[in-house]
Amino acid sequence: MKNLARSRGDRLFDLFNILLFAFVSLIVIYPLYFMIIASFSDPQSINSGAVWLLPQDITFEGYSRILNDPNIWLGYRNSIFYTIVGTAINVALIIPAGYALSRRDLLGRNPIIIFIVFTMFFNGGLIPTYLVVKNLGMLDTIWALILPSAVGVYNLIICRTYFQSTIPDALYEAAAIDGSTNTGFFFRVVLPLSLPIIAVMVLFHVVMHWNSYFPALIYLKDEVKRPLQLILREILIISQQQDNMVVDSESIADQQRIAELVKYGVVIVASLPVLVLYPFLQKYFVKGVMIGSIKG
């Protein structure tokens, strides 16, 4: 294969692909890079256009304002708790459900799938969901943020497709001949072969719970239970309100500068845990998503 000569058309095609993907990568990566350098650059330099490749007039005042707020650490604690507990419940429900729906001998399999998919296109909406959460006594509890989204239909379909593609019926028949039960087959054979899809589900739900703020805004009244995203939103709103309340021109300029620093810093503080987690799951993520997307 190494001795095969590549034609001029092949080389031009490779060059086109390299340039195209370099351009797409630049479009995706640069906004994040700009957020990072803008978070510790002077806002006047940002507004004048001087900050586009390297930070200018470095200052950490925005991060100091954010990290010295005790509510930030409370929000971090709550978000980590919601993310760990919520993701554990999501994965514990979706993986067995996806495997069960992938089995052709499941009684009533097709009607169950049709019913589940129906809920993906037609749901009750915000007010009926709120009333259900209220009548179940979950208002102002952590379960209001976790249980309504415990099983996502889209993720369930991905899991079912993954098991259909990677776990053949012959494997279960061989295990059954050796005396394995359905439960034993699931825990001893299926789960060890499902690390890619488990990693994908973990990453999907970690990102979902970490970035979630709307359910907390609707269901939580106790400020002690608020997640990080909701607290960061309030810090950003308060900094803008203070900006509007100041009447002195010099103070207005100073408050605007701090508001700009806080705005960029908040994005970095909120995104950092997911950015740290992603490289450890990336190799499973690509494999799991590609397998789950085939034969959907």
CSV table of N, CA and C in Angstrom, one decimal, residues 7-139:
chain,number,residue,atom,x,y,z
A,7,SER,N,-2.4,10.1,-6.8
A,7,SER,CA,-2.6,11.0,-8.0
A,7,SER,C,-2.6,12.4,-7.5
A,8,ARG,N,-2.6,13.3,-8.5
A,8,ARG,CA,-2.6,14.7,-8.1
A,8,ARG,C,-4.0,15.1,-7.6
A,9,GLY,N,-5.0,14.4,-8.1
A,9,GLY,CA,-6.4,14.6,-7.5
A,9,GLY,C,-6.5,14.2,-6.1
A,10,ASP,N,-5.8,13.1,-5.7
A,10,ASP,CA,-5.9,12.6,-4.3
A,10,ASP,C,-5.2,13.6,-3.4
A,11,ARG,N,-4.0,14.1,-3.9
A,11,ARG,CA,-3.3,15.1,-3.0
A,11,ARG,C,-4.1,16.4,-2.9
A,12,LEU,N,-4.8,16.8,-3.9
A,12,LEU,CA,-5.6,18.0,-3.8
A,12,LEU,C,-6.8,17.8,-2.9
A,13,PHE,N,-7.3,16.6,-3.0
A,13,PHE,CA,-8.5,16.3,-2.1
A,13,PHE,C,-8.0,16.3,-0.6
A,14,ASP,N,-6.8,15.7,-0.3
A,14,ASP,CA,-6.3,15.7,1.0
A,14,ASP,C,-6.1,17.2,1.5
A,15,LEU,N,-5.5,18.0,0.6
A,15,LEU,CA,-5.2,19.4,1.0
A,15,LEU,C,-6.5,20.1,1.3
A,16,PHE,N,-7.5,19.9,0.5
A,16,PHE,CA,-8.8,20.5,0.7
A,16,PHE,C,-9.4,20.1,2.0
A,17,ASN,N,-9.3,18.8,2.4
A,17,ASN,CA,-9.9,18.4,3.6
A,17,ASN,C,-9.1,19.0,4.8
A,18,ILE,N,-7.8,19.0,4.7
A,18,ILE,CA,-7.0,19.6,5.8
A,18,ILE,C,-7.4,21.1,6.0
A,19,LEU,N,-7.5,21.8,4.9
A,19,LEU,CA,-7.8,23.3,5.0
A,19,LEU,C,-9.2,23.5,5.5
A,20,LEU,N,-10.1,22.6,5.1
A,20,LEU,CA,-11.5,22.7,5.5
A,20,LEU,C,-11.6,22.4,7.0
A,21,PHE,N,-11.0,21.3,7.5
A,21,PHE,CA,-11.1,21.0,8.9
A,21,PHE,C,-10.3,22.0,9.8
A,22,ALA,N,-9.2,22.5,9.3
A,22,ALA,CA,-8.5,23.6,10.0
A,22,ALA,C,-9.4,24.8,10.2
A,23,PHE,N,-10.1,25.2,9.1
A,23,PHE,CA,-11.0,26.3,9.2
A,23,PHE,C,-12.2,26.1,10.2
A,24,VAL,N,-12.8,24.9,10.1
A,24,VAL,CA,-13.9,24.6,11.0
A,24,VAL,C,-13.4,24.5,12.5
A,25,SER,N,-12.2,23.9,12.7
A,25,SER,CA,-11.6,23.9,14.0
A,25,SER,C,-11.4,25.3,14.6
A,26,LEU,N,-10.9,26.2,13.7
A,26,LEU,CA,-10.6,27.5,14.1
A,26,LEU,C,-11.9,28.2,14.6
A,27,ILE,N,-13.0,28.0,13.8
A,27,ILE,CA,-14.3,28.6,14.1
A,27,ILE,C,-14.8,28.1,15.5
A,28,VAL,N,-14.5,26.8,15.8
A,28,VAL,CA,-15.0,26.2,17.0
A,28,VAL,C,-14.2,26.6,18.2
A,29,ILE,N,-12.8,26.6,18.0
A,29,ILE,CA,-11.9,26.8,19.2
A,29,ILE,C,-11.7,28.3,19.5
A,30,TYR,N,-11.7,29.2,18.5
A,30,TYR,CA,-11.4,30.6,18.8
A,30,TYR,C,-12.3,31.3,19.8
A,31,PRO,N,-13.6,31.1,19.7
A,31,PRO,CA,-14.5,31.8,20.7
A,31,PRO,C,-14.2,31.4,22.1
A,32,LEU,N,-13.9,30.1,22.3
A,32,LEU,CA,-13.5,29.6,23.7
A,32,LEU,C,-12.2,30.3,24.1
A,33,TYR,N,-11.2,30.3,23.1
A,33,TYR,CA,-9.9,30.9,23.4
A,33,TYR,C,-10.1,32.4,23.7
A,34,PHE,N,-10.9,33.1,23.0
A,34,PHE,CA,-11.1,34.5,23.2
A,34,PHE,C,-11.8,34.7,24.6
A,35,MET,N,-12.7,33.9,25.0
A,35,MET,CA,-13.3,34.0,26.3
A,35,MET,C,-12.2,33.9,27.4
A,36,ILE,N,-11.3,32.9,27.2
A,36,ILE,CA,-10.2,32.8,28.2
A,36,ILE,C,-9.3,34.0,28.3
A,37,ILE,N,-8.8,34.5,27.2
A,37,ILE,CA,-7.9,35.7,27.3
A,37,ILE,C,-8.7,36.9,27.7
A,38,ALA,N,-10.0,37.0,27.3
A,38,ALA,CA,-10.7,38.2,27.7
A,38,ALA,C,-11.1,38.2,29.1
A,39,SER,N,-11.1,37.1,29.8
A,39,SER,CA,-11.5,37.0,31.2
A,39,SER,C,-10.4,37.6,32.1
A,40,PHE,N,-9.2,37.7,31.6
A,40,PHE,CA,-8.2,38.4,32.4
A,40,PHE,C,-7.4,39.5,31.7
A,41,SER,N,-8.1,40.1,30.7
A,41,SER,CA,-7.6,41.3,30.0
A,41,SER,C,-8.4,42.5,30.4
A,42,ASP,N,-7.8,43.6,30.3
A,42,ASP,CA,-8.5,44.9,30.6
A,42,ASP,C,-9.7,45.1,29.6
A,43,PRO,N,-10.9,45.4,30.1
A,43,PRO,CA,-12.1,45.6,29.2
A,43,PRO,C,-11.9,46.7,28.1
A,44,GLN,N,-11.1,47.7,28.5
A,44,GLN,CA,-10.9,48.8,27.5
A,44,GLN,C,-10.1,48.3,26.3
A,45,SER,N,-9.1,47.4,26.6
A,45,SER,CA,-8.4,46.8,25.5
A,45,SER,C,-9.3,45.9,24.6
A,46,ILE,N,-10.2,45.2,25.3
A,46,ILE,CA,-11.2,44.3,24.6
A,46,ILE,C,-12.0,45.2,23.7
A,47,ASN,N,-12.6,46.3,24.2
A,47,ASN,CA,-13.5,47.1,23.5
A,47,ASN,C,-12.8,47.8,22.3
A,48,SER,N,-11.5,48.1,22.5
A,48,SER,CA,-10.7,48.8,21.4
A,48,SER,C,-10.3,47.8,20.3
A,49,GLY,N,-10.5,46.5,20.6
A,49,GLY,CA,-10.1,45.5,19.6
A,49,GLY,C,-8.6,45.1,19.7
A,50,ALA,N,-7.9,45.5,20.8
A,50,ALA,CA,-6.5,45.1,20.9
A,50,ALA,C,-6.4,43.6,21.4
A,51,VAL,N,-7.5,43.0,21.9
A,51,VAL,CA,-7.4,41.7,22.4
A,51,VAL,C,-8.0,40.8,21.3
A,52,TRP,N,-7.2,40.1,20.6
A,52,TRP,CA,-7.7,39.1,19.7
A,52,TRP,C,-6.9,37.8,19.6
A,53,LEU,N,-5.6,38.0,20.0
A,53,LEU,CA,-4.7,36.8,20.0
A,53,LEU,C,-4.0,36.6,21.3
A,54,LEU,N,-3.6,37.7,22.0
A,54,LEU,CA,-3.0,37.5,23.3
A,54,LEU,C,-3.7,38.5,24.3
A,55,PRO,N,-3.7,38.1,25.6
A,55,PRO,CA,-4.3,39.0,26.6
A,55,PRO,C,-3.5,40.3,26.7
A,56,GLN,N,-4.2,41.4,27.0
A,56,GLN,CA,-3.6,42.7,27.1
A,56,GLN,C,-3.9,43.3,28.5
A,57,ASP,N,-3.0,44.0,29.1
A,57,ASP,CA,-3.2,44.6,30.5
A,57,ASP,C,-3.8,43.6,31.4
A,58,ILE,N,-3.1,42.6,31.7
A,58,ILE,CA,-3.7,41.4,32.5
A,58,ILE,C,-4.1,41.9,33.9
A,59,THR,N,-5.3,41.5,34.2
A,59,THR,CA,-5.9,41.7,35.6
A,59,THR,C,-6.7,40.5,36.0
A,60,PHE,N,-6.7,40.2,37.2
A,60,PHE,CA,-7.5,39.1,37.8
A,60,PHE,C,-8.6,39.6,38.7
A,61,GLU,N,-9.0,40.8,38.5
A,61,GLU,CA,-10.0,41.4,39.4
A,61,GLU,C,-11.3,40.7,39.2
A,62,GLY,N,-11.7,40.3,38.0
A,62,GLY,CA,-12.9,39.6,37.7
A,62,GLY,C,-13.0,38.3,38.5
A,63,TYR,N,-11.9,37.5,38.4
A,63,TYR,CA,-11.9,36.2,39.1
A,63,TYR,C,-11.9,36.4,40.6
A,64,SER,N,-11.2,37.5,41.0
A,64,SER,CA,-11.2,37.8,42.5
A,64,SER,C,-12.7,38.1,43.0
A,65,ARG,N,-13.4,38.9,42.2
A,65,ARG,CA,-14.8,39.2,42.5
A,65,ARG,C,-15.7,37.9,42.6
A,66,ILE,N,-15.4,37.1,41.6
A,66,ILE,CA,-16.3,35.9,41.5
A,66,ILE,C,-15.9,34.9,42.6
A,67,LEU,N,-14.6,34.6,42.8
A,67,LEU,CA,-14.2,33.5,43.7
A,67,LEU,C,-14.3,33.9,45.1
A,68,ASN,N,-14.4,35.3,45.4
A,68,ASN,CA,-14.5,35.7,46.8
A,68,ASN,C,-16.0,35.8,47.2
A,69,ASP,N,-16.9,35.5,46.3
A,69,ASP,CA,-18.3,35.4,46.6
A,69,ASP,C,-18.6,34.0,47.3
A,70,PRO,N,-19.0,34.0,48.5
A,70,PRO,CA,-19.2,32.6,49.2
A,70,PRO,C,-20.3,31.8,48.5
A,71,ASN,N,-21.2,32.5,47.8
A,71,ASN,CA,-22.3,31.7,47.1
A,71,ASN,C,-21.7,30.9,46.0
A,72,ILE,N,-20.6,31.3,45.4
A,72,ILE,CA,-20.0,30.5,44.3
A,72,ILE,C,-19.6,29.1,44.8
A,73,TRP,N,-19.0,29.0,46.0
A,73,TRP,CA,-18.6,27.7,46.5
A,73,TRP,C,-19.8,26.9,47.0
A,74,LEU,N,-20.8,27.6,47.5
A,74,LEU,CA,-22.1,26.9,47.8
A,74,LEU,C,-22.7,26.3,46.5
A,75,GLY,N,-22.7,27.1,45.4
A,75,GLY,CA,-23.2,26.7,44.1
A,75,GLY,C,-22.4,25.5,43.6
A,76,TYR,N,-21.1,25.6,43.7
A,76,TYR,CA,-20.2,24.5,43.3
A,76,TYR,C,-20.6,23.2,44.0
A,77,ARG,N,-20.7,23.3,45.3
A,77,ARG,CA,-21.1,22.1,46.1
A,77,ARG,C,-22.4,21.5,45.7
A,78,ASN,N,-23.4,22.4,45.5
A,78,ASN,CA,-24.8,21.9,45.1
A,78,ASN,C,-24.7,21.3,43.7
A,79,SER,N,-24.0,22.0,42.7
A,79,SER,CA,-24.0,21.5,41.3
A,79,SER,C,-23.2,20.1,41.3
A,80,ILE,N,-22.2,20.0,42.0
A,80,ILE,CA,-21.4,18.7,42.1
A,80,ILE,C,-22.3,17.6,42.6
A,81,PHE,N,-23.1,17.9,43.7
A,81,PHE,CA,-24.0,16.9,44.2
A,81,PHE,C,-25.1,16.6,43.2
A,82,TYR,N,-25.7,17.6,42.6
A,82,TYR,CA,-26.8,17.3,41.7
A,82,TYR,C,-26.2,16.5,40.5
A,83,THR,N,-25.0,16.9,40.0
A,83,THR,CA,-24.5,16.2,38.9
A,83,THR,C,-24.1,14.7,39.2
A,84,ILE,N,-23.5,14.5,40.3
A,84,ILE,CA,-23.2,13.1,40.6
A,84,ILE,C,-24.4,12.2,40.9
A,85,VAL,N,-25.3,12.7,41.7
A,85,VAL,CA,-26.5,11.9,42.0
A,85,VAL,C,-27.4,11.8,40.7
A,86,GLY,N,-27.6,12.9,40.0
A,86,GLY,CA,-28.5,12.9,38.8
A,86,GLY,C,-27.9,12.0,37.8
A,87,THR,N,-26.6,12.0,37.5
A,87,THR,CA,-26.0,11.2,36.5
A,87,THR,C,-26.0,9.7,36.9
A,88,ALA,N,-25.8,9.4,38.2
A,88,ALA,CA,-25.9,8.0,38.6
A,88,ALA,C,-27.3,7.5,38.4
A,89,ILE,N,-28.3,8.3,38.7
A,89,ILE,CA,-29.7,7.8,38.5
A,89,ILE,C,-30.0,7.7,37.0
A,90,ASN,N,-29.5,8.6,36.2
A,90,ASN,CA,-29.8,8.5,34.7
A,90,ASN,C,-29.2,7.3,34.1
A,91,VAL,N,-27.9,7.1,34.4
A,91,VAL,CA,-27.2,5.9,33.8
A,91,VAL,C,-27.8,4.6,34.4
A,92,ALA,N,-28.1,4.6,35.7
A,92,ALA,CA,-28.7,3.3,36.2
A,92,ALA,C,-30.0,3.0,35.6
A,93,LEU,N,-30.8,4.0,35.1
A,93,LEU,CA,-32.1,3.7,34.5
A,93,LEU,C,-32.0,3.5,33.0
A,94,ILE,N,-31.1,4.3,32.3
A,94,ILE,CA,-31.1,4.2,30.9
A,94,ILE,C,-30.4,3.0,30.3
A,95,ILE,N,-29.3,2.6,31.0
A,95,ILE,CA,-28.5,1.4,30.4
A,95,ILE,C,-29.4,0.2,30.5
A,96,PRO,N,-30.0,-0.2,31.6
A,96,PRO,CA,-30.8,-1.4,31.6
A,96,PRO,C,-32.0,-1.3,30.7
A,97,ALA,N,-32.6,-0.1,30.7
A,97,ALA,CA,-33.8,0.1,29.8
A,97,ALA,C,-33.4,-0.1,28.3
A,98,GLY,N,-32.3,0.5,28.0
A,98,GLY,CA,-31.9,0.4,26.6
A,98,GLY,C,-31.6,-1.0,26.2
A,99,TYR,N,-31.0,-1.7,27.1
A,99,TYR,CA,-30.7,-3.2,26.8
A,99,TYR,C,-32.0,-4.0,26.7
A,100,ALA,N,-32.9,-3.7,27.6
A,100,ALA,CA,-34.2,-4.5,27.6
A,100,ALA,C,-34.9,-4.2,26.3
A,101,LEU,N,-34.9,-2.9,25.8
A,101,LEU,CA,-35.6,-2.6,24.6
A,101,LEU,C,-34.9,-3.2,23.3
A,102,SER,N,-33.6,-3.5,23.5
A,102,SER,CA,-32.9,-4.0,22.3
A,102,SER,C,-33.1,-5.5,22.2
A,103,ARG,N,-33.7,-6.2,23.2
A,103,ARG,CA,-33.9,-7.6,23.1
A,103,ARG,C,-35.2,-7.9,22.3
A,104,ARG,N,-35.1,-8.7,21.3
A,104,ARG,CA,-36.2,-9.0,20.4
A,104,ARG,C,-37.3,-9.9,21.1
A,105,ASP,N,-36.9,-10.6,22.2
A,105,ASP,CA,-37.9,-11.4,22.9
A,105,ASP,C,-38.6,-10.7,24.0
A,106,LEU,N,-38.4,-9.3,24.1
A,106,LEU,CA,-39.1,-8.6,25.1
A,106,LEU,C,-40.6,-8.5,24.8
A,107,LEU,N,-41.5,-8.9,25.7
A,107,LEU,CA,-42.9,-8.9,25.4
A,107,LEU,C,-43.4,-7.4,25.3
A,108,GLY,N,-44.1,-7.1,24.2
A,108,GLY,CA,-44.7,-5.8,24.0
A,108,GLY,C,-43.6,-4.8,23.6
A,109,ARG,N,-42.5,-5.2,23.0
A,109,ARG,CA,-41.4,-4.3,22.8
A,109,ARG,C,-41.8,-3.2,21.8
A,110,ASN,N,-42.4,-3.5,20.7
A,110,ASN,CA,-42.8,-2.4,19.8
A,110,ASN,C,-43.8,-1.4,20.3
A,111,PRO,N,-44.9,-1.8,21.0
A,111,PRO,CA,-45.8,-0.8,21.6
A,111,PRO,C,-45.1,0.1,22.6
A,112,ILE,N,-44.2,-0.5,23.4
A,112,ILE,CA,-43.5,0.3,24.4
A,112,ILE,C,-42.6,1.3,23.7
A,113,ILE,N,-41.9,0.9,22.7
A,113,ILE,CA,-41.0,1.9,22.0
A,113,ILE,C,-41.8,3.0,21.3
A,114,ILE,N,-43.0,2.6,20.7
A,114,ILE,CA,-43.8,3.7,20.1
A,114,ILE,C,-44.3,4.6,21.2
A,115,PHE,N,-44.7,4.1,22.4
A,115,PHE,CA,-45.2,5.0,23.4
A,115,PHE,C,-44.1,5.9,23.9
A,116,ILE,N,-42.9,5.4,24.1
A,116,ILE,CA,-41.8,6.2,24.5
A,116,ILE,C,-41.4,7.3,23.5
A,117,VAL,N,-41.3,6.9,22.2
A,117,VAL,CA,-41.0,7.9,21.2
A,117,VAL,C,-42.1,9.0,21.1
A,118,PHE,N,-43.4,8.6,21.3
A,118,PHE,CA,-44.5,9.5,21.3
A,118,PHE,C,-44.2,10.7,22.2
A,119,THR,N,-43.7,10.4,23.4
A,119,THR,CA,-43.5,11.4,24.4
A,119,THR,C,-42.4,12.4,24.0
A,120,MET,N,-41.5,11.9,23.1
A,120,MET,CA,-40.4,12.8,22.6
A,120,MET,C,-41.0,13.9,21.8
A,121,PHE,N,-42.0,13.7,21.0
A,121,PHE,CA,-42.6,14.7,20.1
A,121,PHE,C,-43.7,15.4,20.8
A,122,PHE,N,-44.5,14.8,21.7
A,122,PHE,CA,-45.6,15.5,22.3
A,122,PHE,C,-45.5,15.3,23.8
A,123,ASN,N,-45.2,16.5,24.5
A,123,ASN,CA,-45.2,16.4,26.0
A,123,ASN,C,-46.1,17.4,26.6
A,124,GLY,N,-46.3,17.4,27.9
A,124,GLY,CA,-47.3,18.2,28.5
A,124,GLY,C,-47.0,19.7,28.6
A,125,GLY,N,-45.7,20.0,28.5
A,125,GLY,CA,-45.4,21.4,28.6
A,125,GLY,C,-45.0,21.8,30.0
A,126,LEU,N,-44.7,23.1,30.2
A,126,LEU,CA,-44.2,23.6,31.5
A,126,LEU,C,-45.2,23.5,32.6
A,127,ILE,N,-46.4,24.0,32.4
A,127,ILE,CA,-47.4,24.1,33.5
A,127,ILE,C,-47.8,22.7,34.0
A,128,PRO,N,-48.2,21.7,33.1
A,128,PRO,CA,-48.5,20.4,33.6
A,128,PRO,C,-47.4,19.7,34.3
A,129,THR,N,-46.1,19.9,33.8
A,129,THR,CA,-45.0,19.3,34.4
A,129,THR,C,-44.8,19.9,35.8
A,130,TYR,N,-45.0,21.2,35.9
A,130,TYR,CA,-44.9,21.9,37.3
A,130,TYR,C,-45.9,21.3,38.2
A,131,LEU,N,-47.2,21.1,37.7
A,131,LEU,CA,-48.2,20.6,38.6
A,131,LEU,C,-47.9,19.2,39.0
A,132,VAL,N,-47.4,18.4,38.1
A,132,VAL,CA,-47.0,17.0,38.5
A,132,VAL,C,-45.9,17.0,39.6
A,133,VAL,N,-44.9,17.9,39.4
A,133,VAL,CA,-43.8,18.0,40.4
A,133,VAL,C,-44.4,18.5,41.7
A,134,LYS,N,-45.3,19.4,41.7
A,134,LYS,CA,-45.9,20.0,42.9
A,134,LYS,C,-46.8,18.9,43.6
A,135,ASN,N,-47.6,18.2,42.9
A,135,ASN,CA,-48.5,17.2,43.5
A,135,ASN,C,-47.7,16.0,44.0
A,136,LEU,N,-46.5,15.8,43.5
A,136,LEU,CA,-45.7,14.7,44.0
A,136,LEU,C,-44.9,15.1,45.2
A,137,GLY,N,-45.0,16.4,45.6
A,137,GLY,CA,-44.3,16.9,46.8
A,137,GLY,C,-42.9,17.1,46.6
A,138,MET,N,-42.4,17.4,45.4
A,138,MET,CA,-41.0,17.5,45.1
A,138,MET,C,-40.6,19.0,45.0
A,139,LEU,N,-41.5,19.9,45.1
A,139,LEU,CA,-41.2,21.4,45.0
A,139,LEU,C,-40.2,21.7,46.1
